Coordinates of C-alpha atoms and ligand atoms in Angstrom, one line a residue:
M1 CA -15.6 -15.0 9.6
A2 CA -12.0 -17.0 8.6
Y3 CA -10.0 -16.1 6.3
T4 CA -7.6 -18.2 4.3
V5 CA -4.3 -15.9 3.6
T6 CA -0.9 -16.5 1.8
L7 CA 1.6 -15.6 3.9
V8 CA 5.2 -14.4 1.7
P9 CA 7.8 -13.9 4.6
G10 CA 10.0 -12.8 1.8
D11 CA 13.9 -12.0 2.3
G12 CA 16.4 -9.7 4.4
T13 CA 14.5 -8.2 7.5
G14 CA 10.8 -9.4 5.4
P15 CA 10.7 -12.5 8.3
E16 CA 11.0 -10.1 11.1
L17 CA 8.3 -8.0 10.0
T18 CA 5.9 -10.5 8.4
E19 CA 6.3 -12.2 12.2
A20 CA 5.5 -9.0 13.3
T21 CA 2.9 -8.3 11.3
R22 CA 1.0 -11.5 11.5
R23 CA 1.0 -11.8 15.6
V24 CA -0.1 -7.8 14.8
L25 CA -3.4 -9.2 13.0
E26 CA -4.1 -12.2 14.9
A27 CA -4.6 -10.0 17.8
T28 CA -7.3 -8.1 16.4
G29 CA -9.5 -11.5 17.1
V30 CA -9.9 -11.7 12.8
E31 CA -9.7 -15.5 12.4
L32 CA -6.6 -15.6 9.8
T33 CA -5.5 -18.9 8.6
W34 CA -1.7 -18.6 7.2
D35 CA -0.4 -20.5 4.1
V36 CA 3.0 -19.7 4.5
Q37 CA 5.2 -19.8 1.1
Q38 CA 8.5 -19.1 0.3
A39 CA 10.1 -16.4 -2.1
G40 CA 12.5 -14.5 -2.7
V41 CA 16.9 -14.9 -2.3
D42 CA 16.7 -17.2 0.9
V43 CA 14.6 -20.1 -1.2
M44 CA 16.8 -19.4 -4.5
E45 CA 19.0 -21.8 -4.0
S46 CA 16.7 -25.0 -3.1
A47 CA 13.9 -24.5 -5.5
G48 CA 16.0 -22.9 -8.6
T49 CA 14.2 -20.0 -8.9
P50 CA 13.2 -16.9 -6.6
L51 CA 9.3 -17.4 -6.7
P52 CA 8.4 -21.7 -6.9
P53 CA 5.3 -22.3 -8.8
G54 CA 3.7 -23.4 -4.9
T55 CA 3.5 -19.6 -3.9
L56 CA 1.9 -18.3 -7.0
D57 CA -0.5 -21.0 -7.1
S58 CA -1.4 -20.1 -3.3
I59 CA -1.8 -16.3 -4.0
K60 CA -4.0 -17.4 -6.6
R61 CA -5.9 -20.0 -4.7
N62 CA -6.7 -17.8 -1.9
G63 CA -6.7 -14.4 -3.7
V64 CA -4.9 -12.6 -0.7
A65 CA -1.4 -12.4 -0.1
L66 CA 0.3 -10.7 3.3
K67 CA 4.3 -10.3 1.8
G68 CA 7.4 -9.3 3.4
P69 CA 9.8 -7.3 1.1
I70 CA 12.4 -9.4 -1.4
T71 CA 16.2 -8.7 -2.5
T72 CA 16.0 -8.0 -6.3
P73 CA 19.1 -10.2 -7.0
I74 CA 21.7 -8.6 -9.2
G75 CA 23.6 -10.3 -11.7
T76 CA 22.0 -13.6 -11.3
G77 CA 19.7 -13.7 -14.7
F78 CA 16.6 -14.2 -12.1
R79 CA 14.2 -11.3 -12.6
S80 CA 12.4 -9.3 -9.6
V81 CA 9.6 -11.7 -8.1
N82 CA 7.9 -8.5 -7.5
V83 CA 7.5 -7.6 -11.0
A84 CA 6.7 -11.6 -12.0
L85 CA 3.8 -11.3 -9.2
R86 CA 2.6 -8.2 -10.7
H87 CA 2.4 -9.7 -14.2
E88 CA 1.5 -13.1 -13.2
L89 CA -1.3 -12.0 -11.2
G90 CA -2.7 -8.8 -13.2
L91 CA -1.5 -6.7 -10.4
Y92 CA -3.0 -3.6 -11.7
A93 CA -3.7 -1.0 -9.1
C94 CA -1.3 -0.2 -7.2
V95 CA -2.7 1.8 -4.0
R96 CA -0.4 4.0 -1.2
P97 CA -1.8 5.7 1.4
C98 CA 0.1 8.3 2.6
K99 CA -0.8 9.8 6.0
S100 CA 0.5 11.9 9.0
Y101 CA 0.5 10.1 12.2
A102 CA 1.1 12.4 15.5
G103 CA 4.8 11.5 16.6
V104 CA 6.2 10.8 13.1
R105 CA 8.8 13.5 12.6
S106 CA 7.5 15.1 9.2
R107 CA 7.9 19.1 8.0
Y108 CA 4.0 18.4 7.6
E109 CA 0.6 18.2 9.3
G110 CA -2.6 16.7 8.3
V111 CA -1.8 14.8 5.5
D112 CA -4.4 12.2 4.1
I113 CA -3.2 10.8 0.7
V114 CA -4.1 7.8 -1.2
V115 CA -2.2 7.0 -4.6
V116 CA -3.9 5.0 -7.0
R117 CA -1.6 4.6 -9.4
E118 CA -1.7 2.3 -12.7
N119 CA 1.1 -0.7 -13.0
T120 CA 0.9 -2.4 -15.9
E121 CA 1.1 -0.1 -19.0
D122 CA 3.0 4.1 -19.6
L123 CA 6.6 3.6 -20.3
Y124 CA 7.0 1.2 -18.1
A125 CA 5.3 -1.6 -20.1
G126 CA 9.1 -2.3 -20.5
I127 CA 9.0 -1.7 -24.8
E128 CA 12.4 0.0 -25.6
F129 CA 14.7 -0.1 -28.3
E130 CA 18.6 0.1 -27.8
S131 CA 20.3 3.2 -29.4
G132 CA 22.1 2.1 -32.3
T133 CA 20.7 -1.6 -33.1
D134 CA 18.6 -1.9 -36.1
D135 CA 15.5 -2.6 -34.3
A136 CA 15.9 1.2 -33.0
R137 CA 16.4 2.2 -36.5
A138 CA 13.4 0.6 -38.0
V139 CA 11.5 2.1 -35.6
I140 CA 12.7 5.6 -36.4
E141 CA 12.3 5.1 -39.4
F142 CA 9.1 3.8 -39.5
L143 CA 8.1 6.9 -37.5
N144 CA 10.3 9.4 -39.5
A145 CA 8.3 8.4 -42.2
R146 CA 4.6 9.1 -40.8
Q147 CA 5.4 12.6 -38.9
P148 CA 7.2 15.9 -39.7
K149 CA 9.1 15.5 -36.3
Q150 CA 12.3 13.6 -37.5
I151 CA 13.8 11.7 -34.6
S152 CA 17.7 11.4 -34.9
A153 CA 18.7 8.2 -36.0
T154 CA 20.6 7.6 -33.3
S155 CA 18.2 7.5 -30.8
G156 CA 17.3 5.3 -28.0
I157 CA 13.1 4.5 -28.4
S158 CA 10.7 4.0 -24.8
I159 CA 7.1 3.2 -26.1
K160 CA 4.5 5.1 -24.0
P161 CA 1.2 2.9 -24.7
L162 CA -1.6 3.6 -22.5
S163 CA -5.2 1.8 -23.4
P164 CA -8.8 3.4 -22.8
E165 CA -9.3 0.1 -21.0
G166 CA -6.5 0.2 -19.0
S167 CA -7.6 3.6 -17.9
E168 CA -11.1 3.0 -17.1
R169 CA -10.1 0.0 -15.2
I170 CA -8.0 2.5 -13.0
V171 CA -9.7 5.1 -12.6
R172 CA -12.9 3.2 -11.8
Y173 CA -10.5 1.4 -9.4
A174 CA -10.2 4.6 -7.9
F175 CA -13.6 5.9 -7.7
D176 CA -14.9 2.7 -6.2
Y177 CA -12.2 3.3 -3.8
A178 CA -13.1 6.9 -2.7
R179 CA -16.9 5.6 -2.4
A180 CA -16.0 2.8 -0.3
N181 CA -13.6 5.1 2.2
G182 CA -15.8 7.9 2.5
R183 CA -13.6 10.0 0.1
R184 CA -14.4 13.6 -1.4
R185 CA -12.4 14.1 -4.2
V186 CA -10.4 11.8 -6.5
S187 CA -7.9 14.0 -8.6
C188 CA -6.4 12.6 -12.2
I189 CA -3.0 13.5 -12.9
T190 CA -1.7 13.9 -16.0
K191 CA 0.4 15.9 -18.7
A192 CA -2.4 16.0 -21.1
N193 CA -1.5 19.2 -22.5
I194 CA 1.4 18.0 -23.9
M195 CA 0.8 14.0 -24.4
K196 CA -2.7 14.2 -26.0
H197 CA -2.7 10.7 -27.0
T198 CA -1.7 9.2 -24.2
D199 CA -2.4 10.8 -21.4
G200 CA -5.3 13.2 -23.3
L201 CA -6.7 9.6 -23.3
F202 CA -6.3 8.8 -19.7
L203 CA -7.7 12.1 -18.7
A204 CA -10.7 11.8 -21.5
V205 CA -11.8 8.5 -19.4
F206 CA -11.6 9.9 -16.1
R207 CA -14.0 12.8 -17.2
E208 CA -16.3 10.0 -18.6
V209 CA -16.5 7.5 -15.6
A210 CA -16.4 10.6 -12.9
K211 CA -19.8 10.7 -14.5
D212 CA -20.8 7.6 -12.4
Y213 CA -19.9 9.3 -9.3
P214 CA -21.5 12.4 -9.0
E215 CA -21.4 12.6 -4.8
I216 CA -17.4 12.6 -5.5
E217 CA -15.5 15.3 -6.4
A218 CA -13.9 15.0 -10.0
W219 CA -10.4 17.1 -10.1
E220 CA -7.8 17.7 -13.0
T221 CA -4.6 18.4 -11.9
L222 CA -1.1 18.7 -14.2
V223 CA 1.8 16.5 -12.5
D224 CA 4.1 19.9 -12.4
A225 CA 1.2 21.6 -10.6
L226 CA 0.8 18.5 -9.0
C227 CA 4.2 18.3 -7.3
M228 CA 4.2 22.2 -6.5
G229 CA 0.7 21.5 -4.7
L230 CA 2.0 18.8 -2.7
V231 CA 5.1 20.5 -1.4
Q232 CA 2.6 23.8 -0.5
R233 CA -0.8 22.4 0.8
P234 CA -0.3 18.7 1.0
E235 CA -3.4 18.5 3.2
E236 CA -6.0 19.6 -0.1
F237 CA -4.8 16.6 -1.9
D238 CA -6.9 13.8 -1.2
V239 CA -7.3 10.4 -3.9
L240 CA -4.9 10.7 -6.7
V241 CA -5.3 8.5 -10.1
L242 CA -2.1 8.5 -11.9
P243 CA -0.5 6.5 -15.2
N244 CA 2.4 4.4 -14.2
L245 CA 5.2 6.6 -14.5
Y246 CA 4.1 9.7 -12.6
G247 CA 2.8 7.1 -10.1
D248 CA 5.8 5.7 -9.3
I249 CA 7.4 9.2 -8.6
I250 CA 4.6 10.9 -6.5
S251 CA 3.9 7.9 -4.5
D252 CA 7.8 8.7 -3.4
L253 CA 7.0 12.2 -2.7
T254 CA 4.0 12.0 -1.1
A255 CA 5.6 8.8 1.4
G256 CA 8.2 11.6 2.3
L257 CA 5.6 14.1 3.4
V258 CA 4.8 11.9 6.1
G259 CA 7.8 10.5 7.3
G260 CA 8.8 8.1 4.5
L261 CA 9.3 4.3 4.1
G262 CA 9.1 3.2 6.8
V263 CA 5.7 3.9 7.8
A264 CA 4.3 3.9 4.1
P265 CA 2.0 0.7 3.4
G266 CA 0.7 -0.5 -0.1
A267 CA -1.5 -3.0 -2.0
N268 CA -1.2 -4.3 -4.9
I269 CA -4.9 -5.1 -6.7
G270 CA -5.8 -7.3 -9.7
T271 CA -9.2 -8.9 -10.8
G272 CA -8.2 -12.4 -9.2
A273 CA -5.6 -11.8 -6.0
A274 CA -4.3 -8.6 -4.0
V275 CA -1.3 -9.0 -2.5
F276 CA -0.1 -6.3 0.6
E277 CA 3.1 -5.1 1.2
A278 CA 5.2 -2.2 2.8
T279 CA 6.5 0.5 0.0
H280 CA 10.1 -0.1 1.0
G281 CA 12.7 -2.6 0.2
S282 CA 14.3 -6.2 2.3
A283 CA 16.3 -3.3 4.3
P284 CA 19.2 -6.5 3.9
K285 CA 21.8 -4.6 6.3
Y286 CA 19.1 -5.1 9.8
K287 CA 18.3 -8.8 8.8
G288 CA 17.6 -10.6 12.0
Q289 CA 18.8 -8.3 14.4
N290 CA 15.2 -7.0 15.4
K291 CA 15.6 -3.4 14.5
V292 CA 13.6 -2.2 11.3
N293 CA 10.0 -0.4 11.8
P294 CA 7.3 -3.1 11.2
T295 CA 4.5 -0.2 10.8
A296 CA 5.0 0.2 7.2
M297 CA 4.1 -3.7 6.8
I298 CA 1.5 -3.5 9.9
L299 CA -0.3 -0.9 8.2
S300 CA -0.2 -3.0 4.7
G301 CA -2.0 -5.8 7.1
K302 CA -4.7 -2.8 8.1
L303 CA -5.2 -2.3 3.9
M304 CA -5.5 -5.9 3.6
L305 CA -8.3 -6.4 6.4
E306 CA -10.2 -3.7 4.9
H307 CA -10.0 -5.6 1.8
L308 CA -11.7 -8.5 3.6
G309 CA -14.7 -6.0 4.8
E310 CA -13.4 -6.2 8.3
R311 CA -13.2 -2.8 8.7
D312 CA -13.8 -2.5 12.2
A313 CA -10.9 -4.6 13.1
A314 CA -8.9 -2.8 10.5
R315 CA -9.6 0.7 12.4
R316 CA -9.0 -0.5 16.3
L317 CA -5.4 -1.7 14.4
E318 CA -4.8 1.6 12.7
D319 CA -6.0 3.3 16.0
A320 CA -3.6 1.3 18.2
V321 CA -0.7 1.8 15.8
A322 CA -1.3 5.4 15.9
A323 CA -1.7 5.5 19.8
V324 CA 1.9 3.6 20.1
I325 CA 3.4 6.1 17.9
A326 CA 2.3 9.1 19.5
E327 CA 3.3 8.1 22.6
G328 CA 6.4 7.3 21.4
K329 CA 8.0 5.2 24.7
S330 CA 8.0 2.1 22.9
V331 CA 8.7 2.3 19.3
T332 CA 11.7 1.8 16.8
Y333 CA 15.1 4.0 16.4
D334 CA 13.3 5.4 13.8
L335 CA 10.5 7.0 15.5
K336 CA 12.5 8.3 17.9
P337 CA 14.3 11.9 18.1
T338 CA 18.0 11.0 17.3
R339 CA 18.6 7.5 15.5
D340 CA 20.9 6.4 18.7
D341 CA 18.3 6.8 21.2
P342 CA 19.1 4.1 23.6
T343 CA 14.9 4.1 25.1
A344 CA 14.2 2.7 20.8
V345 CA 12.7 -0.8 21.3
G346 CA 13.1 -3.9 18.7
T347 CA 10.5 -4.6 16.2
S348 CA 8.7 -7.4 18.0
E349 CA 8.7 -5.3 21.2
Y350 CA 7.0 -2.4 19.0
A351 CA 4.6 -5.3 17.5
D352 CA 3.9 -6.3 21.5
A353 CA 3.2 -2.5 22.5
I354 CA 0.2 -2.3 19.9
I355 CA -0.8 -6.0 20.6
A356 CA -1.3 -4.6 24.1
R357 CA -3.3 -1.3 23.0
L358 CA -5.7 -3.7 20.9
G359 CA -6.4 -6.0 24.1
Ligands
NAD1 P1 15.2 -0.2 1.3 O1 13.7 0.2 1.6 O2 15.1 -1.8 1.7 O3 15.9 0.4 2.1 C1 16.3 1.9 2.2 C2 16.3 2.5 3.7 O4 15.7 2.6 4.4 C3 17.7 1.9 3.9 O5 18.5 3.1 4.4 C4 16.9 1.0 5.4 O6 18.0 0.9 6.0 C5 16.1 1.6 5.3 N1 14.6 0.8 5.4 C6 13.7 0.5 4.6 N2 12.6 0.1 5.5 C7 12.8 0.0 6.2 C8 12.2 -0.2 7.8 N3 10.8 -0.6 8.0 N4 12.5 0.3 9.2 C9 13.9 0.9 9.4 N5 14.1 1.8 7.8 C10 14.0 0.9 7.0 O7 16.1 0.1 -0.1 P2 16.8 -0.8 -1.2 O8 18.3 -0.6 0.1 O9 16.8 0.3 -2.1 O10 16.5 -2.1 -1.7 C11 16.9 -3.5 -1.0 C12 16.4 -4.5 -1.7 O11 15.1 -4.1 -1.5 C13 16.8 -4.5 -3.2 O12 17.0 -5.8 -3.6 C14 15.4 -4.5 -3.7 O13 15.2 -4.6 -5.3 C15 14.3 -4.7 -3.0 N6 12.9 -3.9 -3.1 C16 12.3 -5.0 -2.9 C17 10.8 -4.7 -2.9 C18 9.5 -5.2 -2.4 O14 9.6 -6.3 -2.3 N7 8.2 -4.9 -2.6 C19 11.1 -2.7 -2.8 C20 11.4 -1.9 -3.2 C21 13.1 -2.5 -3.3

């Protein structure tokens, strides 16, 4: 079956990373037609916006996008393209698998964790009141009149909304993911003992939804205990489902357990579209140097193949990546024992080595 996928090269090192990924994905034999669309600082001037409407329309039309990293311009008045995409496409689930590959330097072995982060609610909903403003004072007065704990009138306020429907949607996604990918356990990560009406609600929803998945073990872990557990025995954890803020922090921690940003892929899933992209940013200082590591982007492509139902091709691709990394010969500078190793290859040559394995 042929698939039409929106390809957004992005900016900074994005174009070279997505080009390497495109070639590797095509080498799996899956028939892919690329609808190339622009976004980021490079099109800002010509299009008058870093996210041209045609790019958004293409992703909506095709339902699937492979996206390179995009720089968030500072001080231009434009909002982050990544935030805009999440909002416009209703990308409510951020999925970040963190897996150990032999040959990637890390303190741990045998880690295979999938972080499923809620992407739309929580303290990240962006509902905030600046200290000293009339709005902040009005909110504080309202709250002080309704409960005994008095908030200082000079406080800044950030609101943490969690809804039952938003919680159910992400928890169900985590269990469905576990079921589809042969995972054994889903852990619900909260601070439900303290934040009873938000995290407590998330946990209550988790307990209900878990009943529909009797073959999957449902664990409940407090986020502080999780942090200790992850650094002591990360191999015990499987799928984690978390509200937005904990998910943001924990997914960086788990990326660190398996060797860092260069090998951390990601998927943003919505009801009508899915966008696949590396966890890292545009690394602009390396732009055009054919230097940076495309593994995270290529593994995001592997997630895309799984999403499309091409599981065999996804497995072959992951095996080829793992073999090239384990051999340690044709790998980028960051996967070598020292960063100035003269035997390191470029982005494109690393992709060639993976393609040779797929052949
Ligand atoms: P970054 O991830 O671009 O870089 C952080 C560090 O990691 C740098 O030292 C960089 O050299 C290194 N690095 C990153 N990717 C690498 C790779 N593939 N191989 C080897 N080394 C790699 O983070 P930053 O510098 O904070 O952000 C740069 C820009 O990217 C910012 O404008 C930021 O907003 C944006 N950003 C975009 C996304 C996205 O598009 N989803 C995500 C994060 C950051």
